[in-house]
Short mmCIF file of C-alpha atoms in Angstrom, two decimals:
data_model
loop_
_atom_site.label_atom_id
_atom_site.label_comp_id
_atom_site.label_asym_id
_atom_site.label_seq_id
_atom_site.Cartn_x
_atom_site.Cartn_y
_atom_site.Cartn_z
CA MET A 1 -0.04 0.01 0.11
CA ASN A 2 1.39 3.33 -0.95
CA SER A 3 2.05 6.05 1.77
CA PRO A 4 0.21 9.42 1.36
CA ASN A 5 2.16 12.04 -0.56
CA PRO A 6 3.17 14.93 1.65
CA LYS A 7 1.99 17.48 -0.96
CA ASP A 8 -1.40 15.70 -1.16
CA ALA A 9 -1.83 15.81 2.53
CA LEU A 10 -0.86 19.53 2.77
CA LEU A 11 -3.32 20.12 -0.08
CA ALA A 12 -6.13 18.49 1.69
CA VAL A 13 -5.51 20.54 4.81
CA LEU A 14 -5.53 23.68 2.78
CA VAL A 15 -8.86 22.73 1.20
CA VAL A 16 -10.43 21.86 4.41
CA SER A 17 -9.10 25.17 6.09
CA LEU A 18 -10.61 27.26 3.24
CA ALA A 19 -13.93 25.34 3.51
CA VAL A 20 -14.05 25.96 7.18
CA THR A 21 -13.20 29.66 6.64
CA ALA A 22 -15.99 30.10 4.04
CA LEU A 23 -18.41 28.62 6.47
CA GLU A 24 -17.44 30.07 9.76
CA PRO A 25 -17.62 33.91 10.12
CA GLY A 26 -14.37 35.11 11.28
CA ALA A 27 -12.61 31.83 10.95
CA VAL A 28 -10.21 33.50 8.39
CA ASN A 29 -8.53 35.28 11.20
CA ALA A 30 -7.00 31.78 12.72
CA LEU A 31 -5.29 31.03 9.53
CA PRO A 32 -1.37 31.96 9.58
CA GLY A 33 -0.80 35.59 8.34
CA PHE A 34 -4.49 36.69 8.72
CA SER A 35 -5.59 39.01 11.58
CA ASP A 36 -8.63 40.58 12.81
CA HIS A 37 -7.16 43.86 13.83
CA THR A 38 -9.53 45.67 16.03
CA GLY A 39 -9.53 48.90 17.86
CA PRO A 40 -8.93 48.71 21.67
CA SER A 41 -11.40 47.13 23.86
CA GLU A 42 -11.04 49.27 27.05
CA MET A 43 -10.19 52.75 27.94
CA ARG A 44 -9.86 54.17 31.44
CA VAL A 45 -9.04 57.49 32.96
CA THR A 46 -5.50 57.27 33.96
CA SER A 47 -4.98 61.03 35.35
CA LEU A 48 -7.34 63.85 36.25
CA GLU A 49 -5.55 66.96 37.46
CA ARG A 50 -6.78 70.47 38.50
CA LEU A 51 -4.41 73.09 37.09
CA ASP A 52 -6.17 76.23 38.08
CA ALA A 53 -9.67 77.52 39.07
CA GLY A 54 -11.25 81.03 39.00
CA CYS A 55 -12.51 83.30 36.28
CA ARG A 56 -12.45 81.95 32.76
CA ASP A 57 -10.61 85.06 31.39
CA SER A 58 -7.74 84.57 33.95
CA VAL A 59 -7.31 80.84 33.97
CA ALA A 60 -8.41 79.46 30.60
CA ASN A 61 -5.48 80.83 28.65
CA TYR A 62 -4.79 77.83 26.65
CA ALA A 63 -6.29 74.24 25.49
CA ARG A 64 -4.76 71.43 23.89
CA GLY A 65 -5.43 67.87 23.06
CA SER A 66 -3.10 65.09 21.92
CA VAL A 67 -2.76 61.26 21.60
CA SER A 68 0.44 59.26 22.06
CA GLY A 69 0.83 55.41 22.37
CA GLY A 70 -3.03 55.01 22.96
CA THR A 71 -3.12 57.87 25.67
CA TYR A 72 -5.49 60.66 24.97
CA THR A 73 -4.68 63.89 26.71
CA ARG A 74 -6.75 67.03 26.94
CA VAL A 75 -6.24 70.33 28.74
CA THR A 76 -9.36 72.61 28.87
CA PHE A 77 -11.68 74.62 31.14
CA ILE A 78 -15.01 73.51 32.50
CA GLU A 79 -17.68 75.87 33.61
CA THR A 80 -18.45 74.90 37.25
CA ASP A 81 -20.04 78.15 38.77
CA ASP A 82 -17.81 77.39 41.99
CA PRO A 83 -14.25 77.36 41.51
CA ASP A 84 -13.94 74.92 44.43
CA ALA A 85 -16.04 72.31 42.78
CA ASP A 86 -14.83 68.72 42.76
CA LEU A 87 -14.28 67.08 39.43
CA SER A 88 -15.04 63.34 38.43
CA ALA A 89 -14.44 61.46 35.25
CA TRP A 90 -15.65 58.33 33.77
CA VAL A 91 -15.39 56.55 30.56
CA GLU A 92 -18.36 54.59 28.58
CA ARG A 93 -17.47 52.14 25.57
CA THR A 94 -20.29 52.52 23.02
CA SER A 95 -18.89 49.85 20.69
CA PRO A 96 -19.24 46.16 21.00
CA PRO A 97 -16.30 43.96 21.94
CA GLY A 98 -14.23 43.18 18.94
CA ALA A 99 -15.48 46.02 16.82
CA ASP A 100 -13.14 47.41 14.02
CA LEU A 101 -14.00 50.81 15.20
CA SER A 102 -13.82 51.17 19.09
CA THR A 103 -15.89 54.11 20.21
CA PHE A 104 -15.78 55.74 23.73
CA ARG A 105 -17.16 58.55 25.53
CA VAL A 106 -15.38 60.46 28.40
CA TYR A 107 -17.37 62.37 30.79
CA VAL A 108 -16.16 65.01 33.16
CA GLU A 109 -18.62 66.27 35.82
CA SER A 110 -18.45 68.96 38.32
CA HIS A 111 -19.71 68.64 41.89
CA ALA A 112 -20.28 71.71 44.11
CA SER A 113 -21.46 71.75 47.74
CA GLU A 114 -24.94 73.27 48.51
CA ALA A 115 -23.04 76.09 50.51
CA SER A 116 -20.90 76.71 47.35
CA GLU A 117 -23.95 76.76 45.24
CA VAL A 118 -25.58 79.42 47.42
CA ALA A 119 -22.43 81.49 47.51
CA SER A 120 -21.95 81.31 43.60
CA ALA A 121 -25.58 82.26 42.86
CA THR A 122 -24.84 85.58 44.70
CA THR A 123 -21.87 86.43 42.50
CA ASP A 124 -22.08 86.95 38.73
CA ASP A 125 -18.81 88.95 38.33
CA CYS A 126 -17.32 86.27 35.83
CA GLU A 127 -17.71 82.85 34.44
CA THR A 128 -15.99 80.66 36.82
CA GLY A 129 -14.65 77.08 36.52
CA VAL A 130 -11.70 74.86 36.55
CA GLN A 131 -8.90 74.55 34.19
CA TYR A 132 -7.88 70.84 34.10
CA ARG A 133 -5.92 68.01 32.46
CA ILE A 134 -7.26 64.62 31.81
CA GLU A 135 -5.76 61.50 30.35
CA ALA A 136 -7.54 58.34 29.13
CA THR A 137 -5.64 55.52 28.05
CA THR A 138 -6.75 52.45 25.71
CA SER A 139 -5.89 48.95 25.99
CA GLY A 140 -6.85 45.58 24.45
CA GLY A 141 -8.06 44.76 21.05
CA SER A 142 -6.59 42.27 18.69
CA PRO A 143 -3.14 43.22 17.30
CA ALA A 144 -2.13 43.45 13.72
CA GLY A 145 -1.19 40.53 11.56
CA VAL A 146 0.78 40.18 8.27
CA LEU A 147 -2.22 41.36 6.26
CA PRO A 148 -3.48 44.81 6.94
CA ASP A 149 -7.05 45.13 8.37
CA ALA A 150 -9.43 48.10 9.15
CA HIS A 151 -9.39 49.45 12.74
CA GLY A 152 -9.68 52.61 14.64
CA VAL A 153 -10.85 54.59 17.73
CA ARG A 154 -13.01 57.48 18.17
CA VAL A 155 -13.41 59.42 21.56
CA ARG A 156 -16.12 61.96 22.25
CA TRP A 157 -15.55 64.15 25.23
CA PHE A 158 -18.46 65.56 27.52
CA GLU A 159 -18.50 68.09 30.14
CA ASN A 160 -21.38 68.48 32.64
CA GLY A 161 -23.53 66.69 30.04
CA GLU A 162 -22.59 68.77 27.06
CA GLU A 163 -20.28 67.53 24.14
CA ALA A 164 -16.95 69.36 24.29
CA GLY A 165 -15.01 67.62 21.80
CA CYS A 166 -13.94 64.65 19.68
CA SER A 167 -10.73 62.74 18.97
CA GLY A 168 -9.91 59.73 16.88
CA SER A 169 -7.91 57.79 14.38
CA TYR A 170 -8.78 55.12 11.92
CA THR A 171 -7.56 53.36 8.75
CA SER A 172 -9.09 51.99 5.53
CA SER A 173 -12.78 52.72 4.66
CA LEU A 174 -14.07 53.00 8.33
CA ARG A 175 -16.59 55.89 9.10
CA GLY A 176 -14.52 56.80 12.02
CA GLY A 177 -14.54 60.69 11.40
CA CYS A 178 -15.67 62.87 14.21
CA GLY A 179 -18.24 64.45 11.80
CA GLN A 180 -20.06 61.22 11.28
CA PHE A 181 -22.07 61.15 14.47
CA ARG A 182 -23.47 64.68 13.71
CA GLU A 183 -25.12 63.23 10.78
CA ASP A 184 -26.90 60.58 12.90
CA GLU A 185 -27.75 61.70 16.31
CA ARG A 186 -29.10 58.19 17.45
CA PRO A 187 -27.83 57.48 21.04
CA ASP A 188 -24.71 55.39 21.22
CA ARG A 189 -25.21 52.16 22.95
CA THR A 190 -23.26 51.54 26.41
CA TRP A 191 -21.28 48.46 26.59
CA ALA A 192 -18.89 49.24 29.50
CA ASN A 193 -17.97 52.04 31.85
CA ALA A 194 -15.37 53.06 34.57
CA THR A 195 -15.28 55.92 36.96
CA THR A 196 -12.35 58.19 38.38
CA LYS A 197 -12.89 60.97 41.08
CA LEU A 198 -10.84 63.87 41.92
#
């Protein structure tokens, strides 16, 4: 009896692999050289720092945003009515796990005491608030393979419930731009969240 030809055996394995790939969604990513490169699966607030507080004209002398190595940084001013208000921040993931485009919302909220609220109501000299710096860092997701695959991340920033900005990066034909959600104001779905207080 003749032993199987190694080339025939390899061809048979290849045919079976391709057949399974055709029948099973996502199975192509298990083949060598293929990858389901996704956006990050998690984001958390890693730093929330008060830089200054007082009248907007005095303390809000600059604002900036940057991203480096998966860490998104913003320096900006939040109106609080009370310069001594506490700040808290939390992250909400609005894309399902394994999505090519990972979307997040970062919320910054101010919390004033009742005494501070009464005091601030009697002074209308200026628009008061807090200049702050926040860092939010992404993690997780599937890494890149030999073959390129569409992936990206978009972060929407909110202050006291109001939209305050958008950051993002993406590849290929993903609709990942910050202008996309303005065309479709349907609410994002919440998949996960985390909170940090200052």
